[in-house]
Short mmCIF file of C-alpha atoms in Angstrom, two decimals:
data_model
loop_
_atom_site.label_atom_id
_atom_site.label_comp_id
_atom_site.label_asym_id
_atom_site.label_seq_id
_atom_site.Cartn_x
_atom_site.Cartn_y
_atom_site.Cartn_z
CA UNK A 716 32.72 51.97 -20.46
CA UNK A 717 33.81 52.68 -17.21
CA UNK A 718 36.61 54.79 -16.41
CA UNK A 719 39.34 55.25 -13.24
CA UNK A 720 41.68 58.26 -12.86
CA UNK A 721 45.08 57.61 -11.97
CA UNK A 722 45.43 56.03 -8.92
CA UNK A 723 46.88 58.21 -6.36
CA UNK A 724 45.61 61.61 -5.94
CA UNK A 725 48.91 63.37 -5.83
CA UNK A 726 50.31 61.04 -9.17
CA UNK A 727 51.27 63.39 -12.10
CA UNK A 728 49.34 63.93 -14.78
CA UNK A 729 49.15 61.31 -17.53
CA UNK A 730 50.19 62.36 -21.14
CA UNK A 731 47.26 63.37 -24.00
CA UNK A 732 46.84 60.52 -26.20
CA UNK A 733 48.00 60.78 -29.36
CA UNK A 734 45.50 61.63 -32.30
CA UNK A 735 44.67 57.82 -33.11
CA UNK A 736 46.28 55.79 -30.52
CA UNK A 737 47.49 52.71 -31.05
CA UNK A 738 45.67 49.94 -28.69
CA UNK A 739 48.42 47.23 -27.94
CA UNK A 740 46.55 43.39 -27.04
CA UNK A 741 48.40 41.33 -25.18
CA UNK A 742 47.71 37.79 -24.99
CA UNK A 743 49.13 35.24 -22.90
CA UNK A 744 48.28 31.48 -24.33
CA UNK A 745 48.91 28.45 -22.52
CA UNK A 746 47.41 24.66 -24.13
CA UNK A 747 44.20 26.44 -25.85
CA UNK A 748 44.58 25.98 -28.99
CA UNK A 749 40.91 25.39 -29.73
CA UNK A 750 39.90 28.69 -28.34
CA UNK A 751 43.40 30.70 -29.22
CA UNK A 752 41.94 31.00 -33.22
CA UNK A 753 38.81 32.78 -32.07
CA UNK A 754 40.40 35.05 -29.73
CA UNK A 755 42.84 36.74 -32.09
CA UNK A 756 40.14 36.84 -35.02
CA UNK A 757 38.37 38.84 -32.41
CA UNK A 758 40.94 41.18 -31.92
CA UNK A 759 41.88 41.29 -36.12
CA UNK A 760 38.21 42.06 -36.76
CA UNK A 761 38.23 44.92 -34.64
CA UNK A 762 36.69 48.34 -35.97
CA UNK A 763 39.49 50.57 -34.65
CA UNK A 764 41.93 50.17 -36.75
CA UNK A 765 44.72 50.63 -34.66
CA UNK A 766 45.44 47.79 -32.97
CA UNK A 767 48.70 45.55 -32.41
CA UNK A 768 48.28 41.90 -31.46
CA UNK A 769 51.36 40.31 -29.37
CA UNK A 770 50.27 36.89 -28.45
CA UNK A 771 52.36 34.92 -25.92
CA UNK A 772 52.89 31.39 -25.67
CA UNK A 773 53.78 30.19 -22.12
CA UNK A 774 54.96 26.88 -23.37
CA UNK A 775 52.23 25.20 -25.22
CA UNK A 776 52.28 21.68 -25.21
CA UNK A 777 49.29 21.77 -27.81
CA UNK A 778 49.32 23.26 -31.22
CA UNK A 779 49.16 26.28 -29.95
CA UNK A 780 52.17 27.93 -31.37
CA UNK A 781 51.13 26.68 -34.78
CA UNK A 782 47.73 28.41 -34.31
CA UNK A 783 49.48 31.77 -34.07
CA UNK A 784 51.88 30.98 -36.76
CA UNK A 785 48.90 30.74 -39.13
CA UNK A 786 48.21 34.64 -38.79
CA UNK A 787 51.96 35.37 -39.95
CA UNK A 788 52.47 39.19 -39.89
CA UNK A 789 49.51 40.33 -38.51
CA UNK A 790 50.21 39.64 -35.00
CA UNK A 791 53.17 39.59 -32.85
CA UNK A 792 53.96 36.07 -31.37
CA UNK A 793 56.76 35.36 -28.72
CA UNK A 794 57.46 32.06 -27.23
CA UNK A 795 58.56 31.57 -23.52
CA UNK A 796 59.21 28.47 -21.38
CA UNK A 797 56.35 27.90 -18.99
CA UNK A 798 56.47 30.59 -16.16
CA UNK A 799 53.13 31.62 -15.52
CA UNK A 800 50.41 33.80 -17.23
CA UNK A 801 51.79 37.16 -15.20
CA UNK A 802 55.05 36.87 -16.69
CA UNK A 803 53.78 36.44 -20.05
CA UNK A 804 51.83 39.47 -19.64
CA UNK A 805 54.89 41.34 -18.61
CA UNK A 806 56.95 39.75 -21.70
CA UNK A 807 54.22 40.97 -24.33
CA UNK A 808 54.60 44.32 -22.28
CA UNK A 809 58.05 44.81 -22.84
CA UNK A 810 57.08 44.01 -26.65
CA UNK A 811 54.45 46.01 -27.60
CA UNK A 812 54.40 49.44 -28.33
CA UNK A 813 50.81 50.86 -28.01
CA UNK A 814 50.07 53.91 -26.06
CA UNK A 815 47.07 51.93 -24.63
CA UNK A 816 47.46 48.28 -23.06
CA UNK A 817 45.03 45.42 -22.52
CA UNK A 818 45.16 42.17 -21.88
CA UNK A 819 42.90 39.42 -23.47
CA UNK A 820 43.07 35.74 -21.90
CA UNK A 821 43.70 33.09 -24.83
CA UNK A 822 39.87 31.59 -24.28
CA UNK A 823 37.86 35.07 -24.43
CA UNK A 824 36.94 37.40 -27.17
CA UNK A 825 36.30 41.25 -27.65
CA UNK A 826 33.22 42.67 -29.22
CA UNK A 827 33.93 43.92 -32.63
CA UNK A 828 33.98 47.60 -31.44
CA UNK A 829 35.61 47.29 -27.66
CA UNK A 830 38.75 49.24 -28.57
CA UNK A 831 36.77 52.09 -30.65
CA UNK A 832 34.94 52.25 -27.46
CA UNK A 833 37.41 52.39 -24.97
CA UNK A 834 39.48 55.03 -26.95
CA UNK A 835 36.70 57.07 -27.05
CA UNK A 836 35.96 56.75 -23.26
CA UNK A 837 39.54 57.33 -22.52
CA UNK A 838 39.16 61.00 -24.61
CA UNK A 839 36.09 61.49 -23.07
CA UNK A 840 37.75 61.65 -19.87
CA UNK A 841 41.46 62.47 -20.31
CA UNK A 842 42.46 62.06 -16.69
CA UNK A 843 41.69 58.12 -16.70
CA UNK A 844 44.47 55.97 -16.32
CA UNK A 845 41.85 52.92 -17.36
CA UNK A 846 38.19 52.09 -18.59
CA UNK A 847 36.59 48.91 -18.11
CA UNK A 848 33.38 47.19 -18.73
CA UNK A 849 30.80 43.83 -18.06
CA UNK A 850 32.06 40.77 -19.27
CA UNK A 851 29.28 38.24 -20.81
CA UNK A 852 29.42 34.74 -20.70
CA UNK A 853 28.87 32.75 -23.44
CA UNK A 854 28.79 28.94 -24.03
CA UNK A 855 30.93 26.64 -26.75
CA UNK A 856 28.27 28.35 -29.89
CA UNK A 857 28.71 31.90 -28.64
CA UNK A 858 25.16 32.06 -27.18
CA UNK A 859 25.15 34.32 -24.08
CA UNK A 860 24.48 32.53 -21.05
CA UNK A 861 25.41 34.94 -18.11
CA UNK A 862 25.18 37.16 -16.21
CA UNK A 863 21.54 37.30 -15.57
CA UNK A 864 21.90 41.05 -15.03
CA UNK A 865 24.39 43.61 -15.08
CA UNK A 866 24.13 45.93 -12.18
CA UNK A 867 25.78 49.45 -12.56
CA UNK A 868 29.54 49.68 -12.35
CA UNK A 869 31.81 52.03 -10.32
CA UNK A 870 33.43 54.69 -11.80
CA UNK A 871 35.56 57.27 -10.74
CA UNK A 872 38.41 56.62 -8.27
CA UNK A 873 37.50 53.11 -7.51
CA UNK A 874 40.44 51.83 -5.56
CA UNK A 875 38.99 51.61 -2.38
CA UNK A 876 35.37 49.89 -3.87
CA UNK A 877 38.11 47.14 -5.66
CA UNK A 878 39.63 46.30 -2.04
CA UNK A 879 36.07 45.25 -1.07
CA UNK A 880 34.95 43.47 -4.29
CA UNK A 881 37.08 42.63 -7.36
CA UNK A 882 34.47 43.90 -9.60
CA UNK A 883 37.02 44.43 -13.10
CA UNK A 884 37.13 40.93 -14.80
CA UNK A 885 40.10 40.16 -16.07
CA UNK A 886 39.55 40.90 -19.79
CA UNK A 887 37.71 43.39 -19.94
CA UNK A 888 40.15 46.57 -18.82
CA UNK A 889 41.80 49.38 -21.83
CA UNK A 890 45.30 51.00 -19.46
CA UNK A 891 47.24 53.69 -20.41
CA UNK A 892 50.76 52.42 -20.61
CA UNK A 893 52.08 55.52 -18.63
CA UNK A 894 49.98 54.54 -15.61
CA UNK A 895 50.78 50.81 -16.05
CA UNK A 896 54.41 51.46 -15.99
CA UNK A 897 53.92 53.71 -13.16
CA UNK A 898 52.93 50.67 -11.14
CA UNK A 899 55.54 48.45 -12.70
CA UNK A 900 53.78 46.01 -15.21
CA UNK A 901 51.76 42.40 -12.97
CA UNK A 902 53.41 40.51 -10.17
CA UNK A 903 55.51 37.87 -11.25
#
């Protein structure tokens, strides 16, 4: 895991995390039903334990919704009209209640220990604001099928390497909410 301070130098200081955080998953689903059932199992199979699971649907026309329905309690569902994966982001935001934030798209998965690992990277280095990570590729049976090789990523204060070359795929970053909310949640 990867890790990025705060972004501006002169930002204050970020809370401590709490002894056993909890790791809020937001994720915004839009007509992928097929892939949606995988994707939370992912997240419910985690080995951190802590973990709360708002899923989002952006107006479905599939059987989305009744996907997430079939998980009852254990995960958090809200239902929007269409609008746009940002603002389904933003809506599981304003619903979840984790002192740590990421955001999984409806057609990806996590490895079984991705939040133990994050929350560890995140006390191993108090003053980041995120940690990140590769992303593999895998085909319709899981098999990995990309990338061929996984160069070294950035770490550090990284803003001015991510103006060059978005290098943080979308799934793969842990935030702390503090810092998120500092920047005012994605772009609608």
């Amino acid at each position: 895991m990867k890790h990025s301070p705060s972004p501006a130098k002169n930002d204050a200081a970020l809370p401590p995390l709490s002894a056993a955080p909890l790791v809020s998953v937001i994720v915004p689903c839009y007509n992928m039903a097929e892939h949606t059932r995988s994707t939370v199992e992912s997240l419910l199979g985690q080995s951190y334990e802590r973990v709360e699971i708002v899923c989002v649907d952006d107006g479905s026309k599939d059987a989305t919704l009744e996907v997430l329905a079939s998980f009852g309690n254990r995960i958090k569902v809200l239902a929007q009209k269409n609008q746009g994966a940002c603002r389904a982001r933003n809506a599981g935001l304003k619903a979840s209640s984790g002192e740590l934030v990421a955001f999984l798209d409806c057609d990806d998965l996590w490895e079984p220990a991705k939040a133990e690992k994050a929350v560890a990277a995140f006390r191993a280095h108090p003053a980041a604001a995120l940690v990140y990570h590769h992303a593999l590729w895998i085909d319709e049976r899981g098999r990995v099928v990309g990338p061929r090789r996984l160069p070294a990523l950035p770490s550090g204060r990284i803003f001015d390497q991510l103006i060059l070359s978005d290098f943080i795929r979308n799934s793969t970053p842990m935030l702390r909410r503090a810092a998120l909310e500092q920047v005012g949640g994605w772009d609608e």
